[in-house]
Amino acid sequence: MSQESLLFLNRTAVVACLEKLDPVGVAADVLRAQAAGRTEIPAEGYLPWQNSAGAYSRAIAMLGALHRPEGSVYGMKLINAAVDNPSRGIERAGGLSFAFDPETARPKLVAEAGYLSAVRTAAYTMVSLGSLGPERFDAVTLLGTGALARAHVDLLVRAFPAVTKMVVYDLSDSRAREMIQWCATTHPQLTVDLAPDAQRAVAATPVTVTLTTSDTPYIPASWMAPGTFLAHVSLDDVTEEAFLGAQAVYGDDLTLIEENPRRVLGALLQEGKVTAPGTEGAPARGHGRAVEGTLGQVLLGEVPAIRPSDGYVVSNPFGMSILDVGLIDAVHRTAIQLGVGQRLDLM
Ligand code: NAD
């Protein structure tokens, strides 16, 4: 009789585990491990297609490893999306996260990944805000009001309880209003205002997080008042000129960013208009710019943390598998403690 089985966590079980742990602390630990060279991120698998409605659809397979003194952790996230899923009443992105047994290499945990992935992304934003954001702020702007926006609000109220005001903007008025309704029931302590356009949304607070599906950059430098922190979490919102004019720019993994010219910062790195730190022939100020470094390097004190003062600071995460692996590992350990999940026999 085979002993092979794995633990399955649905969304409810994942949420129960996340409530018991600190996703922001988990993300910070992973970023420190990355900066210390104790992580591995193989090339991700990427399969794009158009569905029958002509909407961009894709599958991404992201493997990663963390090497900790107490043992290595291996895993993967399969995260698929079709941009027209919200019109079907389902979330844009969904998939599965896996944790592997380090000895047998078998998957030992499979979990619903939609919320987990959104929380890992929001956790990175919270770490970036804590290290690189304004020293004090009580209001945050969200551009885009989908699944990522909700995960950001969930973590923001835990990580920054001083934040009492949100300003939101979405091209879809109905999605923005649904989000405001959701906030009113889920986080009633927050006041949420709907901005009439993206420019006024950005101007309304010192912190903006982009969470849209825009494929056309639209945020120029002139929208950002001195003292603004911009977390460019979605792919194509910030213009080339706004990257070049920033007081400071940080990434998560500069190699991953440079390898993907579909994103603005990746194209700028490939064209040499922006260089990674320490690159020979780095452009002088006013003739392109250098990225200051990664958030992990900031956490280790290897590169200076520049908070916005007389200009604006941009954080540009690509999205790293190791953050998913760190979080799924933490969720796995919590699931065992709580006794949640369903054991699936494989044979
Ligand atoms: P979603 O489809 O649920 O929500 C996106 C929202 O953005 C929609 O409501 C849409 O109407 C709105 N929108 C589109 N263009 C806009 C514009 N120009 N201005 C204002 N609103 C606009 O998507 P989601 O799951 O919340 O994901 C948001 C984005 O985050 C996606 O682009 C996704 O690729 C990105 N993402 C980034 C990372 C990372 O680590 N960097 C990780 C996960 C997701």
PDB file of C-alpha atoms in Angstrom, residues 42-247:
ATOM      1  CA  PRO A  42      15.621  29.426 -12.079  1.00  0.00           C
ATOM      2  CA  ALA A  43      14.260  30.917 -15.311  1.00  0.00           C
ATOM      3  CA  GLU A  44      10.476  30.969 -15.161  1.00  0.00           C
ATOM      4  CA  GLY A  45       8.268  29.113 -17.626  1.00  0.00           C
ATOM      5  CA  TYR A  46       6.031  31.511 -19.514  1.00  0.00           C
ATOM      6  CA  LEU A  47       3.293  30.455 -21.936  1.00  0.00           C
ATOM      7  CA  PRO A  48       1.105  33.251 -23.367  1.00  0.00           C
ATOM      8  CA  TRP A  49      -1.960  32.858 -25.598  1.00  0.00           C
ATOM      9  CA  GLN A  50      -5.175  34.612 -26.549  1.00  0.00           C
ATOM     10  CA  ASN A  51      -8.445  33.050 -25.471  1.00  0.00           C
ATOM     11  CA  SER A  52     -11.500  32.858 -27.749  1.00  0.00           C
ATOM     12  CA  ALA A  53     -12.455  36.454 -26.795  1.00  0.00           C
ATOM     13  CA  GLY A  54      -8.977  37.628 -27.843  1.00  0.00           C
ATOM     14  CA  ALA A  55      -7.970  38.376 -24.238  1.00  0.00           C
ATOM     15  CA  TYR A  56      -4.347  37.993 -23.108  1.00  0.00           C
ATOM     16  CA  SER A  57      -4.032  34.735 -21.224  1.00  0.00           C
ATOM     17  CA  ARG A  58      -0.931  33.093 -19.790  1.00  0.00           C
ATOM     18  CA  ALA A  59       0.573  30.434 -17.565  1.00  0.00           C
ATOM     19  CA  ILE A  60       3.692  31.159 -15.485  1.00  0.00           C
ATOM     20  CA  ALA A  61       5.627  28.438 -13.637  1.00  0.00           C
ATOM     21  CA  MET A  62       7.989  29.868 -11.002  1.00  0.00           C
ATOM     22  CA  LEU A  63      10.416  27.568  -9.162  1.00  0.00           C
ATOM     23  CA  GLY A  64      12.537  28.736  -6.255  1.00  0.00           C
ATOM     24  CA  ALA A  65      14.755  27.618  -3.378  1.00  0.00           C
ATOM     25  CA  LEU A  66      15.752  29.165  -0.040  1.00  0.00           C
ATOM     26  CA  HIS A  67      18.826  27.863   1.762  1.00  0.00           C
ATOM     27  CA  ARG A  68      18.393  28.446   5.474  1.00  0.00           C
ATOM     28  CA  PRO A  69      20.727  27.350   8.268  1.00  0.00           C
ATOM     29  CA  GLU A  70      17.980  24.997   9.498  1.00  0.00           C
ATOM     30  CA  GLY A  71      17.495  23.446   6.029  1.00  0.00           C
ATOM     31  CA  SER A  72      16.597  24.208   2.445  1.00  0.00           C
ATOM     32  CA  VAL A  73      13.080  24.918   1.204  1.00  0.00           C
ATOM     33  CA  TYR A  74      12.026  24.190  -2.380  1.00  0.00           C
ATOM     34  CA  GLY A  75       8.780  24.973  -4.152  1.00  0.00           C
ATOM     35  CA  MET A  76       6.894  26.397  -7.082  1.00  0.00           C
ATOM     36  CA  LYS A  77       4.002  28.643  -7.960  1.00  0.00           C
ATOM     37  CA  LEU A  78       1.910  28.018 -11.065  1.00  0.00           C
ATOM     38  CA  ILE A  79       0.005  31.235 -11.620  1.00  0.00           C
ATOM     39  CA  ASN A  80      -2.300  31.516 -14.629  1.00  0.00           C
ATOM     40  CA  ALA A  81      -4.431  34.435 -15.709  1.00  0.00           C
ATOM     41  CA  ALA A  82      -6.764  35.709 -18.410  1.00  0.00           C
ATOM     42  CA  VAL A  83      -7.310  39.470 -18.275  1.00  0.00           C
ATOM     43  CA  ASP A  84     -11.029  39.096 -19.023  1.00  0.00           C
ATOM     44  CA  ASN A  85     -11.673  36.737 -16.086  1.00  0.00           C
ATOM     45  CA  PRO A  86     -13.240  39.518 -13.934  1.00  0.00           C
ATOM     46  CA  SER A  87     -15.976  39.833 -16.605  1.00  0.00           C
ATOM     47  CA  ARG A  88     -16.750  36.136 -15.897  1.00  0.00           C
ATOM     48  CA  GLY A  89     -17.066  36.941 -12.210  1.00  0.00           C
ATOM     49  CA  ILE A  90     -13.791  35.234 -11.285  1.00  0.00           C
ATOM     50  CA  GLU A  91     -10.409  36.657 -10.266  1.00  0.00           C
ATOM     51  CA  ARG A  92      -7.975  37.509 -13.078  1.00  0.00           C
ATOM     52  CA  ALA A  93      -5.223  35.247 -11.717  1.00  0.00           C
ATOM     53  CA  GLY A  94      -5.403  31.819 -10.107  1.00  0.00           C
ATOM     54  CA  GLY A  95      -3.255  28.744  -9.700  1.00  0.00           C
ATOM     55  CA  LEU A  96      -1.461  26.479  -7.276  1.00  0.00           C
ATOM     56  CA  SER A  97       1.517  26.838  -4.943  1.00  0.00           C
ATOM     57  CA  PHE A  98       3.654  23.809  -4.117  1.00  0.00           C
ATOM     58  CA  ALA A  99       6.129  22.948  -1.367  1.00  0.00           C
ATOM     59  CA  PHE A 100       8.520  20.078  -2.128  1.00  0.00           C
ATOM     60  CA  ASP A 101       9.988  17.469   0.232  1.00  0.00           C
ATOM     61  CA  PRO A 102      13.727  18.279   0.242  1.00  0.00           C
ATOM     62  CA  GLU A 103      14.677  14.564   0.463  1.00  0.00           C
ATOM     63  CA  THR A 104      12.296  12.810  -1.945  1.00  0.00           C
ATOM     64  CA  ALA A 105      11.642  15.935  -4.070  1.00  0.00           C
ATOM     65  CA  ARG A 106       7.933  14.986  -4.072  1.00  0.00           C
ATOM     66  CA  PRO A 107       5.366  17.794  -3.743  1.00  0.00           C
ATOM     67  CA  LYS A 108       4.202  17.581  -0.110  1.00  0.00           C
ATOM     68  CA  LEU A 109       1.824  20.551  -0.131  1.00  0.00           C
ATOM     69  CA  VAL A 110      -0.460  22.049  -2.772  1.00  0.00           C
ATOM     70  CA  ALA A 111      -2.376  25.220  -2.026  1.00  0.00           C
ATOM     71  CA  GLU A 112      -4.766  27.510  -3.857  1.00  0.00           C
ATOM     72  CA  ALA A 113      -2.438  30.305  -4.997  1.00  0.00           C
ATOM     73  CA  GLY A 114      -4.623  33.272  -5.978  1.00  0.00           C
ATOM     74  CA  TYR A 115      -4.830  34.940  -2.565  1.00  0.00           C
ATOM     75  CA  LEU A 116      -1.446  33.613  -1.430  1.00  0.00           C
ATOM     76  CA  SER A 117       0.213  35.167  -4.467  1.00  0.00           C
ATOM     77  CA  ALA A 118      -1.550  38.485  -3.951  1.00  0.00           C
ATOM     78  CA  VAL A 119      -0.480  38.514  -0.285  1.00  0.00           C
ATOM     79  CA  ARG A 120       3.148  37.748  -1.154  1.00  0.00           C
ATOM     80  CA  THR A 121       3.094  40.663  -3.600  1.00  0.00           C
ATOM     81  CA  ALA A 122       1.491  42.981  -1.041  1.00  0.00           C
ATOM     82  CA  ALA A 123       4.015  41.847   1.596  1.00  0.00           C
ATOM     83  CA  TYR A 124       6.852  43.024  -0.661  1.00  0.00           C
ATOM     84  CA  THR A 125       5.111  46.395  -1.034  1.00  0.00           C
ATOM     85  CA  MET A 126       4.821  46.684   2.774  1.00  0.00           C
ATOM     86  CA  VAL A 127       8.539  45.947   3.260  1.00  0.00           C
ATOM     87  CA  SER A 128       9.415  48.518   0.572  1.00  0.00           C
ATOM     88  CA  LEU A 129       7.147  51.102   2.206  1.00  0.00           C
ATOM     89  CA  GLY A 130       8.687  50.494   5.620  1.00  0.00           C
ATOM     90  CA  SER A 131      12.242  50.884   4.327  1.00  0.00           C
ATOM     91  CA  LEU A 132      11.899  53.378   1.489  1.00  0.00           C
ATOM     92  CA  GLY A 133       8.572  55.150   1.989  1.00  0.00           C
ATOM     93  CA  PRO A 134       7.944  58.469   3.713  1.00  0.00           C
ATOM     94  CA  GLU A 135       8.846  58.421   7.426  1.00  0.00           C
ATOM     95  CA  ARG A 136       5.208  59.187   8.266  1.00  0.00           C
ATOM     96  CA  PHE A 137       2.033  58.849   6.197  1.00  0.00           C
ATOM     97  CA  ASP A 138      -1.615  58.283   6.974  1.00  0.00           C
ATOM     98  CA  ALA A 139      -3.042  57.996   3.457  1.00  0.00           C
ATOM     99  CA  VAL A 140      -2.333  55.711   0.487  1.00  0.00           C
ATOM    100  CA  THR A 141      -3.497  55.760  -3.136  1.00  0.00           C
ATOM    101  CA  LEU A 142      -4.274  52.557  -5.020  1.00  0.00           C
ATOM    102  CA  LEU A 143      -4.489  52.669  -8.822  1.00  0.00           C
ATOM    103  CA  GLY A 144      -6.468  49.588  -9.859  1.00  0.00           C
ATOM    104  CA  THR A 145      -9.031  48.031  -7.538  1.00  0.00           C
ATOM    105  CA  GLY A 146      -8.864  44.297  -8.267  1.00  0.00           C
ATOM    106  CA  ALA A 147      -7.603  41.314  -6.273  1.00  0.00           C
ATOM    107  CA  LEU A 148      -4.137  42.777  -5.657  1.00  0.00           C
ATOM    108  CA  ALA A 149      -5.662  45.979  -4.297  1.00  0.00           C
ATOM    109  CA  ARG A 150      -7.699  44.036  -1.711  1.00  0.00           C
ATOM    110  CA  ALA A 151      -4.651  42.049  -0.568  1.00  0.00           C
ATOM    111  CA  HIS A 152      -2.754  45.333  -0.216  1.00  0.00           C
ATOM    112  CA  VAL A 153      -5.467  46.818   1.986  1.00  0.00           C
ATOM    113  CA  ASP A 154      -5.533  43.634   4.115  1.00  0.00           C
ATOM    114  CA  LEU A 155      -1.802  43.941   4.840  1.00  0.00           C
ATOM    115  CA  LEU A 156      -1.685  47.735   5.010  1.00  0.00           C
ATOM    116  CA  VAL A 157      -4.079  47.906   7.960  1.00  0.00           C
ATOM    117  CA  ARG A 158      -1.946  45.342   9.821  1.00  0.00           C
ATOM    118  CA  ALA A 159       1.486  46.784   8.914  1.00  0.00           C
ATOM    119  CA  PHE A 160       0.631  50.514   9.019  1.00  0.00           C
ATOM    120  CA  PRO A 161      -2.219  51.076  11.487  1.00  0.00           C
ATOM    121  CA  ALA A 162      -1.643  54.862  11.222  1.00  0.00           C
ATOM    122  CA  VAL A 163      -3.123  54.724   7.702  1.00  0.00           C
ATOM    123  CA  THR A 164      -6.753  55.774   7.962  1.00  0.00           C
ATOM    124  CA  LYS A 165      -7.424  57.056   4.457  1.00  0.00           C
ATOM    125  CA  MET A 166      -7.310  55.417   1.043  1.00  0.00           C
ATOM    126  CA  VAL A 167      -7.772  57.074  -2.327  1.00  0.00           C
ATOM    127  CA  VAL A 168      -8.634  54.714  -5.172  1.00  0.00           C
ATOM    128  CA  TYR A 169      -8.976  55.016  -8.920  1.00  0.00           C
ATOM    129  CA  ASP A 170      -9.877  52.422 -11.537  1.00  0.00           C
ATOM    130  CA  LEU A 171     -10.697  52.786 -15.233  1.00  0.00           C
ATOM    131  CA  SER A 172     -13.781  50.744 -14.364  1.00  0.00           C
ATOM    132  CA  ASP A 173     -16.018  52.838 -12.155  1.00  0.00           C
ATOM    133  CA  SER A 174     -18.022  49.774 -11.103  1.00  0.00           C
ATOM    134  CA  ARG A 175     -14.881  47.889  -9.971  1.00  0.00           C
ATOM    135  CA  ALA A 176     -13.777  50.923  -7.954  1.00  0.00           C
ATOM    136  CA  ARG A 177     -17.192  51.148  -6.285  1.00  0.00           C
ATOM    137  CA  GLU A 178     -17.182  47.396  -5.507  1.00  0.00           C
ATOM    138  CA  MET A 179     -13.802  47.865  -3.819  1.00  0.00           C
ATOM    139  CA  ILE A 180     -15.088  50.798  -1.746  1.00  0.00           C
ATOM    140  CA  GLN A 181     -18.055  48.662  -0.680  1.00  0.00           C
ATOM    141  CA  TRP A 182     -15.712  45.788   0.209  1.00  0.00           C
ATOM    142  CA  CYS A 183     -13.542  48.166   2.290  1.00  0.00           C
ATOM    143  CA  ALA A 184     -16.587  49.490   4.138  1.00  0.00           C
ATOM    144  CA  THR A 185     -17.509  46.002   5.341  1.00  0.00           C
ATOM    145  CA  THR A 186     -14.020  44.481   5.729  1.00  0.00           C
ATOM    146  CA  HIS A 187     -12.014  47.459   7.024  1.00  0.00           C
ATOM    147  CA  PRO A 188     -14.603  49.956   8.331  1.00  0.00           C
ATOM    148  CA  GLN A 189     -11.895  52.009  10.083  1.00  0.00           C
ATOM    149  CA  LEU A 190     -10.725  53.252   6.664  1.00  0.00           C
ATOM    150  CA  THR A 191     -12.133  56.238   4.807  1.00  0.00           C
ATOM    151  CA  VAL A 192     -11.993  55.498   1.077  1.00  0.00           C
ATOM    152  CA  ASP A 193     -12.361  58.215  -1.555  1.00  0.00           C
ATOM    153  CA  LEU A 194     -12.829  57.635  -5.266  1.00  0.00           C
ATOM    154  CA  ALA A 195     -10.589  59.969  -7.302  1.00  0.00           C
ATOM    155  CA  PRO A 196     -11.952  61.365 -10.582  1.00  0.00           C
ATOM    156  CA  ASP A 197      -8.791  60.417 -12.481  1.00  0.00           C
ATOM    157  CA  ALA A 198      -5.376  58.821 -11.985  1.00  0.00           C
ATOM    158  CA  GLN A 199      -3.491  62.115 -11.787  1.00  0.00           C
ATOM    159  CA  ARG A 200      -5.612  63.437  -8.934  1.00  0.00           C
ATOM    160  CA  ALA A 201      -5.412  60.046  -7.205  1.00  0.00           C
ATOM    161  CA  VAL A 202      -1.591  60.190  -7.263  1.00  0.00           C
ATOM    162  CA  ALA A 203      -1.569  63.823  -6.088  1.00  0.00           C
ATOM    163  CA  ALA A 204      -3.921  63.081  -3.164  1.00  0.00           C
ATOM    164  CA  THR A 205      -1.489  61.100  -0.973  1.00  0.00           C
ATOM    165  CA  PRO A 206       2.284  60.657  -0.492  1.00  0.00           C
ATOM    166  CA  VAL A 207       2.166  56.921  -1.347  1.00  0.00           C
ATOM    167  CA  THR A 208       0.845  55.420  -4.581  1.00  0.00           C
ATOM    168  CA  VAL A 209       0.688  51.706  -5.422  1.00  0.00           C
ATOM    169  CA  THR A 210      -0.027  50.747  -9.050  1.00  0.00           C
ATOM    170  CA  LEU A 211      -2.182  47.605  -9.278  1.00  0.00           C
ATOM    171  CA  THR A 212      -3.648  47.884 -12.764  1.00  0.00           C
ATOM    172  CA  THR A 213      -3.501  45.779 -15.904  1.00  0.00           C
ATOM    173  CA  SER A 214      -2.359  48.715 -18.029  1.00  0.00           C
ATOM    174  CA  ASP A 215      -0.017  47.867 -20.895  1.00  0.00           C
ATOM    175  CA  THR A 216       0.592  51.542 -21.722  1.00  0.00           C
ATOM    176  CA  PRO A 217       2.681  53.733 -19.379  1.00  0.00           C
ATOM    177  CA  TYR A 218       0.731  56.819 -18.266  1.00  0.00           C
ATOM    178  CA  ILE A 219       2.340  58.189 -15.049  1.00  0.00           C
ATOM    179  CA  PRO A 220       4.735  61.050 -15.881  1.00  0.00           C
ATOM    180  CA  ALA A 221       7.231  62.572 -13.460  1.00  0.00           C
ATOM    181  CA  SER A 222       5.143  65.740 -13.212  1.00  0.00           C
ATOM    182  CA  TRP A 223       2.335  63.889 -11.353  1.00  0.00           C
ATOM    183  CA  MET A 224       4.549  63.117  -8.361  1.00  0.00           C
ATOM    184  CA  ALA A 225       4.965  65.802  -5.718  1.00  0.00           C
ATOM    185  CA  PRO A 226       8.274  65.880  -3.821  1.00  0.00           C
ATOM    186  CA  GLY A 227       8.057  63.353  -0.998  1.00  0.00           C
ATOM    187  CA  THR A 228       6.078  60.753  -2.999  1.00  0.00           C
ATOM    188  CA  PHE A 229       6.785  57.014  -2.817  1.00  0.00           C
ATOM    189  CA  LEU A 230       5.542  55.010  -5.804  1.00  0.00           C
ATOM    190  CA  ALA A 231       5.322  51.226  -5.655  1.00  0.00           C
ATOM    191  CA  HIS A 232       5.131  50.164  -9.303  1.00  0.00           C
ATOM    192  CA  VAL A 233       3.705  46.709  -8.686  1.00  0.00           C
ATOM    193  CA  SER A 234       1.836  46.319 -11.965  1.00  0.00           C
ATOM    194  CA  LEU A 235       3.806  46.110 -15.136  1.00  0.00           C
ATOM    195  CA  ASP A 236       3.482  49.200 -17.325  1.00  0.00           C
ATOM    196  CA  ASP A 237       2.168  52.270 -15.512  1.00  0.00           C
ATOM    197  CA  VAL A 238       5.275  54.424 -14.971  1.00  0.00           C
ATOM    198  CA  THR A 239       6.711  56.245 -17.998  1.00  0.00           C
ATOM    199  CA  GLU A 240      10.338  56.029 -19.024  1.00  0.00           C
ATOM    200  CA  GLU A 241      10.747  59.723 -18.196  1.00  0.00           C
ATOM    201  CA  ALA A 242       9.381  59.167 -14.669  1.00  0.00           C
ATOM    202  CA  PHE A 243      11.928  56.390 -14.045  1.00  0.00           C
ATOM    203  CA  LEU A 244      14.741  58.599 -15.323  1.00  0.00           C
ATOM    204  CA  GLY A 245      13.672  61.576 -13.196  1.00  0.00           C
ATOM    205  CA  ALA A 246      13.224  59.728  -9.888  1.00  0.00           C
ATOM    206  CA  GLN A 247      15.245  60.598  -6.799  1.00  0.00           C
TER     207      GLN A 247
END
